[in-house]
CSV table of C-alpha atoms in Angstrom, one decimal:
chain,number,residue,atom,x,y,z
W,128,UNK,CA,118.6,125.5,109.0
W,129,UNK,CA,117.1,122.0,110.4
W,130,UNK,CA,116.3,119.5,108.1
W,131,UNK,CA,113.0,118.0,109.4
W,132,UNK,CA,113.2,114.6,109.4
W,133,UNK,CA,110.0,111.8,108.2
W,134,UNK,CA,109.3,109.0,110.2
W,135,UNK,CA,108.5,105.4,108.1
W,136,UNK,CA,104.6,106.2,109.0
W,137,UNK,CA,105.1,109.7,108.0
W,138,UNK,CA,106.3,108.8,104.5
W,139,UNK,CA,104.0,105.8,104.6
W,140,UNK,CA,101.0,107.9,105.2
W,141,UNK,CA,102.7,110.4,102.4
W,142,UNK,CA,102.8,107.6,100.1
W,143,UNK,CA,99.5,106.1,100.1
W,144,UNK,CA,98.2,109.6,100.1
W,145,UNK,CA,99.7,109.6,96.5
W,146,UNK,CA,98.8,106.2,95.5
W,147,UNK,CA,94.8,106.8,96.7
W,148,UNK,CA,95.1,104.1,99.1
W,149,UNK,CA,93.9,106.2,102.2
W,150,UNK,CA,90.8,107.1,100.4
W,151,UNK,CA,89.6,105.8,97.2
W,152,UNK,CA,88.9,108.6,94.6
W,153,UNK,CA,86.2,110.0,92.4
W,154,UNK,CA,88.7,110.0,89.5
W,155,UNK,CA,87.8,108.3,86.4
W,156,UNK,CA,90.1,105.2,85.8
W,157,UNK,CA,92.2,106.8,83.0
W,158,UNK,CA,92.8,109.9,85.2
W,159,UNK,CA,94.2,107.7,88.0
W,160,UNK,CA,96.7,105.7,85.5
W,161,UNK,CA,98.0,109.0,85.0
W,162,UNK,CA,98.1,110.4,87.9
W,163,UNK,CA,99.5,107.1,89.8
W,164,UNK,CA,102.4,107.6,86.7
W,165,UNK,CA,101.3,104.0,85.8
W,166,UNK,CA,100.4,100.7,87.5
W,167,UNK,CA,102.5,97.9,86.9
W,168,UNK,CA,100.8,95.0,85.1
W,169,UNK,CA,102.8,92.2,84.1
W,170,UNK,CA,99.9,89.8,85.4
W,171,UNK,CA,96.6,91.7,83.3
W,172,UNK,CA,93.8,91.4,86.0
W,173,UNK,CA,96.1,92.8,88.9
W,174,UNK,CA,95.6,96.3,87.5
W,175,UNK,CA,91.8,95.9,88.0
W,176,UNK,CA,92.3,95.2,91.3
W,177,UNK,CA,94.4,97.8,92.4
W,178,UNK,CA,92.5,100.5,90.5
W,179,UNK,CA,89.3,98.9,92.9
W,180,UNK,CA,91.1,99.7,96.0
W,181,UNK,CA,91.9,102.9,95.1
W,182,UNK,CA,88.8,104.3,93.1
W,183,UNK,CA,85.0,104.9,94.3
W,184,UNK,CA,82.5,102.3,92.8
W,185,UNK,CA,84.9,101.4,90.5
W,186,UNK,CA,84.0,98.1,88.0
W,187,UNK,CA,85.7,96.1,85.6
W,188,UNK,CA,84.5,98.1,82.5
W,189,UNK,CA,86.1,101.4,83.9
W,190,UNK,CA,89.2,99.8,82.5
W,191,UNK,CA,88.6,97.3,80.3
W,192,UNK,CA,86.4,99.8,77.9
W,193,UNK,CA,89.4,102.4,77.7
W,194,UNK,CA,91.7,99.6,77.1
W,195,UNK,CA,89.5,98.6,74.1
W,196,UNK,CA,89.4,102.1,73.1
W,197,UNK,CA,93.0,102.3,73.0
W,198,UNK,CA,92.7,105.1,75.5
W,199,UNK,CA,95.3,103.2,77.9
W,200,UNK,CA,98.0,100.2,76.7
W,201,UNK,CA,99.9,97.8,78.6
W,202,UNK,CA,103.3,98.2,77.6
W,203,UNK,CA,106.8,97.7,78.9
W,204,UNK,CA,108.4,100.4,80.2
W,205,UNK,CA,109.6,101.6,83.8
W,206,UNK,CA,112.0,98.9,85.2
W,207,UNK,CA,111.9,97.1,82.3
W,208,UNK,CA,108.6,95.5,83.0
W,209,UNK,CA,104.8,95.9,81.7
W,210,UNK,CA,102.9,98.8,82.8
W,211,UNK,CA,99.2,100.0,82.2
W,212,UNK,CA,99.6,103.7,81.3
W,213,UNK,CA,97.7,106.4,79.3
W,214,UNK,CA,98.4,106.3,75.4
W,215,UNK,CA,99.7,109.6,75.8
W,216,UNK,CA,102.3,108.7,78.5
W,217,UNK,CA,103.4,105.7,76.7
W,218,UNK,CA,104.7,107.4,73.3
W,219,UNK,CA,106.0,110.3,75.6
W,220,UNK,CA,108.0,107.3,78.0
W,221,UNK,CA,109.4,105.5,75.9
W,222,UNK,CA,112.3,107.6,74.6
W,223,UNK,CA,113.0,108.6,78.0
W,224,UNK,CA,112.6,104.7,79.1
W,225,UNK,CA,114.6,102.8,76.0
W,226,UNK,CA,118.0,103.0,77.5
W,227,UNK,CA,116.1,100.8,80.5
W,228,UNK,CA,114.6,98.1,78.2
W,229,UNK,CA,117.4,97.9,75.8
W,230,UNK,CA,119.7,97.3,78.8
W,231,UNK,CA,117.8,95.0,80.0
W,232,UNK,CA,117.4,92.8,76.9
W,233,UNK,CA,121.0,93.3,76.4
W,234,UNK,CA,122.2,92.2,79.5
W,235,UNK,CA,119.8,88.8,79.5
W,236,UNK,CA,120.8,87.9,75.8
W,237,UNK,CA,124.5,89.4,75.4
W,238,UNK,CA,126.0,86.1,74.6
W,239,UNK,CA,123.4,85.1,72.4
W,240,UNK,CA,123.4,88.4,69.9
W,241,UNK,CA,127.1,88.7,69.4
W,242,UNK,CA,127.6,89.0,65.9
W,243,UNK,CA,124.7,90.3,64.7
W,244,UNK,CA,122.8,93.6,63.2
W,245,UNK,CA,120.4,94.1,65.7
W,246,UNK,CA,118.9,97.0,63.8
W,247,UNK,CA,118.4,94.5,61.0
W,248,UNK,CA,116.1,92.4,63.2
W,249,UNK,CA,114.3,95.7,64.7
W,250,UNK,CA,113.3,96.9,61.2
W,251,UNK,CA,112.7,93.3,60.2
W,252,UNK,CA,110.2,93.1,63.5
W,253,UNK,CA,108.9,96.4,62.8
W,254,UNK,CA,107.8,95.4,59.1
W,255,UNK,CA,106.4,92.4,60.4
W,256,UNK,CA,104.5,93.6,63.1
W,257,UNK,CA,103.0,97.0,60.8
W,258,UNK,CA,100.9,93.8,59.0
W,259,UNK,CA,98.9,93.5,62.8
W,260,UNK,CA,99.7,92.2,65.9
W,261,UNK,CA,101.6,89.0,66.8
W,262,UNK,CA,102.3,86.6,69.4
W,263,UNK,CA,105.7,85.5,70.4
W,264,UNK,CA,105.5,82.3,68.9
W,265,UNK,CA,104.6,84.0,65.6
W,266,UNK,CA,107.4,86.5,65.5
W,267,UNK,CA,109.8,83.7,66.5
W,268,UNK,CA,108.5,81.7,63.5
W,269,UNK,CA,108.8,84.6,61.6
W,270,UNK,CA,112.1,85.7,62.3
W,271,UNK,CA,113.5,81.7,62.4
W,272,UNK,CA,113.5,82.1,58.4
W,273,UNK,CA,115.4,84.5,58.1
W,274,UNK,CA,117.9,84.2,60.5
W,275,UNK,CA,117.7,80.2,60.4
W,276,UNK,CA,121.1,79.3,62.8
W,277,UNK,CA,120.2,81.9,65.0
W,278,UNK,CA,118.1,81.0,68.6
W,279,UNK,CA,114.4,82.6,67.5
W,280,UNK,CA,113.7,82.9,71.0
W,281,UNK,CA,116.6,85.5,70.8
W,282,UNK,CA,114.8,87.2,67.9
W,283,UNK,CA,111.5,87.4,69.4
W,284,UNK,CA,113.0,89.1,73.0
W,285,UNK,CA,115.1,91.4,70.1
W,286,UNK,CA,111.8,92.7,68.6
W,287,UNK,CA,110.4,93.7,72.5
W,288,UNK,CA,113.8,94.8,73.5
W,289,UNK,CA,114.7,96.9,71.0
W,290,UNK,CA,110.6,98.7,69.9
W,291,UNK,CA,107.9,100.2,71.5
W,292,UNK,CA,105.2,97.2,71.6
W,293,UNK,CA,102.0,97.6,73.0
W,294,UNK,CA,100.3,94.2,74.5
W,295,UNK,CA,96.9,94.1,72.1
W,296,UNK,CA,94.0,93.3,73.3
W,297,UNK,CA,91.7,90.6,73.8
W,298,UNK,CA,94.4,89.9,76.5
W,299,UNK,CA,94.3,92.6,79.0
W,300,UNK,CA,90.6,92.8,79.7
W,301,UNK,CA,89.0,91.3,82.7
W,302,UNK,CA,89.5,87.8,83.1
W,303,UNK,CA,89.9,87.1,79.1
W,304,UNK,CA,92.8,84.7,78.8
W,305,UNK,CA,95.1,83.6,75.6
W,306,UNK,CA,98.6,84.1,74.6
W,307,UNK,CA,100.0,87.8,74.8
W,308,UNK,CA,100.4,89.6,71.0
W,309,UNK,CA,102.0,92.7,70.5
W,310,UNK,CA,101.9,95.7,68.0
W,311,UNK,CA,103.6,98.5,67.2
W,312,UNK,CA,103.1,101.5,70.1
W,313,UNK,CA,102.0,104.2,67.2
W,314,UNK,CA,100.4,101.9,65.6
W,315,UNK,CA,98.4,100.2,68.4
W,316,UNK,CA,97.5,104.0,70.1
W,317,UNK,CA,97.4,106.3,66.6
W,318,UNK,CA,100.0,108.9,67.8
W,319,UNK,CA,103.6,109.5,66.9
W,320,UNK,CA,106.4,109.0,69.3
W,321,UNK,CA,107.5,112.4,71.1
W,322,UNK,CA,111.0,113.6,71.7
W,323,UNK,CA,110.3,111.6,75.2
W,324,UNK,CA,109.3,113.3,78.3
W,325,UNK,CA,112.4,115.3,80.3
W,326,UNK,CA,114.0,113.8,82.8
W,327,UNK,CA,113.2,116.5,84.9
W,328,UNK,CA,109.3,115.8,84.5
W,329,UNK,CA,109.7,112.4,84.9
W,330,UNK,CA,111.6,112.6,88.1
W,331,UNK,CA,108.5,115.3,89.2
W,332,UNK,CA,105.7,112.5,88.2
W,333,UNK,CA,107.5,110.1,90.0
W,334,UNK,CA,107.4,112.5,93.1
W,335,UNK,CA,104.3,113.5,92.7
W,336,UNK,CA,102.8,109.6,92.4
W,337,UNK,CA,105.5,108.1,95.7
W,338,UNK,CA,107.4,111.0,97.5
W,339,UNK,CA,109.3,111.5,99.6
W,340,UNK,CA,111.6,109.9,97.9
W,341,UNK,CA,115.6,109.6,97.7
W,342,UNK,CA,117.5,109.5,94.3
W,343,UNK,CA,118.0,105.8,94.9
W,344,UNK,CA,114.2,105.5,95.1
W,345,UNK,CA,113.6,106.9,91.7
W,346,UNK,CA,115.8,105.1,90.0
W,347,UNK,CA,114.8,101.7,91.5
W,348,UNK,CA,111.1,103.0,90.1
W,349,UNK,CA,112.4,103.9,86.9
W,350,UNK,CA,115.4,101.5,86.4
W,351,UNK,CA,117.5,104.9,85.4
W,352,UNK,CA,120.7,105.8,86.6
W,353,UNK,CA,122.7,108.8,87.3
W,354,UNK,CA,119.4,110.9,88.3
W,355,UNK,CA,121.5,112.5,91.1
W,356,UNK,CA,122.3,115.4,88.7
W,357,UNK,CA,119.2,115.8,87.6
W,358,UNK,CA,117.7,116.1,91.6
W,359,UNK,CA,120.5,118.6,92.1
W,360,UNK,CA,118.9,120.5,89.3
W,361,UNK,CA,115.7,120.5,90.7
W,362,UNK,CA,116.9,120.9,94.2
W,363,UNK,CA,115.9,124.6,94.6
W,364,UNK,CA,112.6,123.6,93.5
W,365,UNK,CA,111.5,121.1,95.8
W,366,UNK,CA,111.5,120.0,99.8
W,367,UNK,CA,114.4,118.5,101.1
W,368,UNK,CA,113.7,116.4,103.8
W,369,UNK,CA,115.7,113.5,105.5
W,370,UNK,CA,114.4,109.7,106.9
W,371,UNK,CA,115.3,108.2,110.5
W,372,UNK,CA,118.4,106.9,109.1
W,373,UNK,CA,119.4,110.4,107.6
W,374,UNK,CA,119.3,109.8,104.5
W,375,UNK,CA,118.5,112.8,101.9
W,376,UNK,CA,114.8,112.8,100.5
W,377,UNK,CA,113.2,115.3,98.0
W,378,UNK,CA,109.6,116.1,97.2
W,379,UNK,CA,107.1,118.1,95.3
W,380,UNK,CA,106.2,121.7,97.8
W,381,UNK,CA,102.9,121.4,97.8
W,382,UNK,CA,102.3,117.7,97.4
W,383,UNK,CA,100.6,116.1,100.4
W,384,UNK,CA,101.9,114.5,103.6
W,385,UNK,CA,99.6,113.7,105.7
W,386,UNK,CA,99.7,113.6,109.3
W,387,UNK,CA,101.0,110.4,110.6
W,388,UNK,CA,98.4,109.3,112.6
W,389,UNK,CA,95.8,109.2,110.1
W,390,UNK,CA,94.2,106.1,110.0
W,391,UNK,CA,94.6,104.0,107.2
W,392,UNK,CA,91.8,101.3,106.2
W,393,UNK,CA,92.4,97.9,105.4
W,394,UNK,CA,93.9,97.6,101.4
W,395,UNK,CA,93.9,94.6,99.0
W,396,UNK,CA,96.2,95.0,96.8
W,397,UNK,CA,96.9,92.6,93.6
W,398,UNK,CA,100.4,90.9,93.1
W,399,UNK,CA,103.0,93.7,91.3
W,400,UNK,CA,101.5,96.6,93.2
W,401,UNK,CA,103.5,99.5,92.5
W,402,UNK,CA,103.6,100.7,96.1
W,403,UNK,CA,105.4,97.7,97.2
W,404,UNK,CA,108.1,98.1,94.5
W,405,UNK,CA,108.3,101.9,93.8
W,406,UNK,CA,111.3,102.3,96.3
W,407,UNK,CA,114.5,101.6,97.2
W,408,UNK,CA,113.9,101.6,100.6
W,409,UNK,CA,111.0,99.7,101.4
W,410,UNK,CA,110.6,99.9,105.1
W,411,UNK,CA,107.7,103.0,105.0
W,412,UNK,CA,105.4,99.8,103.6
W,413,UNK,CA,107.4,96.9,104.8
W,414,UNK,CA,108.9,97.0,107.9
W,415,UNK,CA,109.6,93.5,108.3
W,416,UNK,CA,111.6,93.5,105.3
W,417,UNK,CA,109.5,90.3,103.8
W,418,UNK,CA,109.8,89.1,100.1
W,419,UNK,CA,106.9,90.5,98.2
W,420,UNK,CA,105.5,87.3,96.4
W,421,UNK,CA,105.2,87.6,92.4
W,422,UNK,CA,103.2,85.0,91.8
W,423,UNK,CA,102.9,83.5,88.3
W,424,UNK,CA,99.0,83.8,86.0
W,425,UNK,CA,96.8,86.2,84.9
W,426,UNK,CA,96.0,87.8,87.8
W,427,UNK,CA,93.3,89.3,90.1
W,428,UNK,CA,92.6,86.1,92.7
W,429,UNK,CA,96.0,86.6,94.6
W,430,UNK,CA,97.7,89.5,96.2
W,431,UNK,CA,99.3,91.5,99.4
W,432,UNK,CA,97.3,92.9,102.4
W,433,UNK,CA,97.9,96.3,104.0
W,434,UNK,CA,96.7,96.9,107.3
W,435,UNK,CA,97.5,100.4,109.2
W,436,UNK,CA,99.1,101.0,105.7
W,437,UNK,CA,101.9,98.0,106.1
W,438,UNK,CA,102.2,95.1,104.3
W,439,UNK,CA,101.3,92.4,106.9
W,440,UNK,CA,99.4,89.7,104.8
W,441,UNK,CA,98.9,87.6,101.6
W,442,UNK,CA,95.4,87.0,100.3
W,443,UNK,CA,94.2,84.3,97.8
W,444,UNK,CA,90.7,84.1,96.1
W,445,UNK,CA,89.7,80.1,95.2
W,446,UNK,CA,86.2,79.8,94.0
W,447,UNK,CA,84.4,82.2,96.3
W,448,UNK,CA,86.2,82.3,99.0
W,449,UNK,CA,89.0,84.9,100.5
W,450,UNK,CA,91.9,83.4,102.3
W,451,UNK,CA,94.3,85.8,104.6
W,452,UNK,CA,97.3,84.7,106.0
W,453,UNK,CA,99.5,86.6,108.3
W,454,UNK,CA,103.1,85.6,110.0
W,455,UNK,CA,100.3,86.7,113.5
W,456,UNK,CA,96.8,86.9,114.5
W,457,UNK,CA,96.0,90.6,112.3
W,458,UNK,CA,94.1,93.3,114.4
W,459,UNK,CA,90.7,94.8,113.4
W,460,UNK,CA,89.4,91.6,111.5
W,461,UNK,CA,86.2,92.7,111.5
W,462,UNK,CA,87.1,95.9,109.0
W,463,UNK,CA,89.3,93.7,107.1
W,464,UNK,CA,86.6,91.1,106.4
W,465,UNK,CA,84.0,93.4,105.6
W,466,UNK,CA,86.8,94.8,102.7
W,467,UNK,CA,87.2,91.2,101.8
W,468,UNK,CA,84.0,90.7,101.1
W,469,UNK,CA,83.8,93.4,98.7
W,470,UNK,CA,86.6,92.4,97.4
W,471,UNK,CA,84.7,89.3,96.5
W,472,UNK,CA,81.6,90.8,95.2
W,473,UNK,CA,84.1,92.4,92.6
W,474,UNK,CA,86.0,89.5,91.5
W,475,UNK,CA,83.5,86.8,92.2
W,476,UNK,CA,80.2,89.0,92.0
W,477,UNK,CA,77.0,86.8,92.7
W,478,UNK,CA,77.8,83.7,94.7
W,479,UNK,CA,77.6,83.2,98.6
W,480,UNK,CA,81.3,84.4,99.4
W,481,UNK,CA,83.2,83.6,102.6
W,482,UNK,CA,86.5,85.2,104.0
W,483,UNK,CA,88.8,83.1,106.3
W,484,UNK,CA,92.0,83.9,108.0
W,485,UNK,CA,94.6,81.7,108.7
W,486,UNK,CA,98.6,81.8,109.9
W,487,UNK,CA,101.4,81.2,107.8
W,488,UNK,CA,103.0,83.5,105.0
């Protein structure tokens, strides 16, 4: 039997499908964290800004009220870095996820740890941090007393290396600054830790959220390795597929893929956005192969551009204005500055707002 094979625009238009950027949804904000499998949100206002390209009407309160309520938490998980998901997801993750952000701490700090109990400083972080949440500079101060000939830098990066934080609010809700403080998962969301969510689910969410994908692709996502056995198990459930340089890709049966030539309007998306650093091939939404920029700050006023669905510009709010710049003149201005402008009216809401284009990037 042939193996049909996806163009980049065919899994482009799949994956924007997936990540409601061809049409904005109706979903309520909490039901598109979970259905998107998480957005990542290192920089706190970029998560507002990609849920407002991809949901109806949204406004900053869709998200900043649930984040309040505890209903969602930043936290860090897939890749090792922060991302917004539902409570639920987050004590379900994290089991599944530890090996990721243990590694990772691991790897950064192995020279400065060798020697010591490293479950003695989790439990000593956990006791801490079960009296409320605390910034870094606290736990570090904390820690320094007890381990006084030890770098408390080290300590603090223990304590988020080696438990499930969750980033507590103030910090997180739109446009409210101040130094980040964490707590204790449970304690922050009121649930229990689960036995972790399967790694055949997860591989299924991740699927379901960016698909077509390849085994490579999930574990860039996911920051997992050795997934190919768990794709073999799956195989006879899902579509195999391969890309236009032949490599394998798997996806969900009934999960969409659009037709190719569906148009795709004009998208702002904030700095982090998951859809530019879901896969390990990036060429369905950057097919120049360009450097997505990670700029440092809270968020929200700088970000990528996708026009036709690609990744062709970078975007900067500065008072009330909108700057685009492109490597080349971009085509259908008009549609992109009328997005622009709503773009402004969200982050900027009730000044006289002005979008310019310009070359460089």
């Amino acid at each position: 039997m042939t193996t049909e094979t996806l163009s980049p625009r065919a899994l482009n238009r799949a994956t924007l499908a997936r990540q409601l950027l061809l049409e904005r949804s109706g979903l309520p904000a909490v039901s598109a964290i979970e259905r998107l499998a998480g957005l990542q949100a290192q920089a706190p206002d970029a998560s507002y800004v990609g849920l407002w390209s991809r949901l109806r009407n949204f406004q900053a309160d869709d998200l900043a009220k649930p984040l309040a309520a505890r209903e969602v938490v930043r936290s860090t998980l897939m890749r090792g870095t922060v991302h917004l998901v539902t409570a639920e997801d987050g004590l379900a993750l994290w089991p599944t996820i530890r090996p990721v952000v243990e590694r990772g701490f691991l790897g950064h700090y192995s020279r400065e740890i060798a020697g010591l109990d490293l479950g003695e400083i989790a439990e000593a972080g956990r006791a801490l941090l079960a009296e409320g949440p605390r910034t870094r500079a606290e736990i570090r101060s904390a820690l320094a007393e007890r381990w006084p000939g030890v770098d408390p830098t080290t300590l603090a990066y223990a304590v988020g290396g080696l438990l499930p934080l969750a980033h507590a609010t103030p910090r997180g809700l739109w446009r409210q600054t101040g130094p980040a403080a964490f707590s204790l998962l449970e304690d922050w969301v009121g649930g229990r830790i689960t036995d972790g969510i399967s790694l055949d689910d997860l591989v299924r969410r991740y699927l379901a959220a960016f698909g077509p994908a390849t085994v490579r692709d999930a574990q860039v996502w996911s920051g997992l390795t050795k997934l190919k056995e768990v794709f073999e198990r799956l195989r006879p459930r899902l579509r195999i597929f391969t890309d236009s340089a032949g490599k394998e890709l798997f996806d969900l049966p009934d999960a969409p893929r659009p037709d190719p030539e569906t148009p795709a309007p004009p998208r702002f998306l904030p700095e982090y956005d998951n859809v530019l650093l879901s896969h390990a091939d990036r060429v369905r939404v950057i097919p120049d192969g360009r450097r997505v920029p990670l700029p440092p700050g809270n968020g929200g006023r700088r970000g990528t551009l996708l026009v036709d669905g690609e990744f062709l510009a970078i975007w900067a709010i500065k008072g009330a204005t909108l700057t685009i710049e492109s490597r080349k003149p971009l085509r259908d201005q008009d549609s992109i500055a009328e997005e622009g402008l709503r773009l402004l009216e969200f982050a900027v809401p009730g000044q006289d707002h002005d979008v310019r284009f310009g070359i460089g990037g």
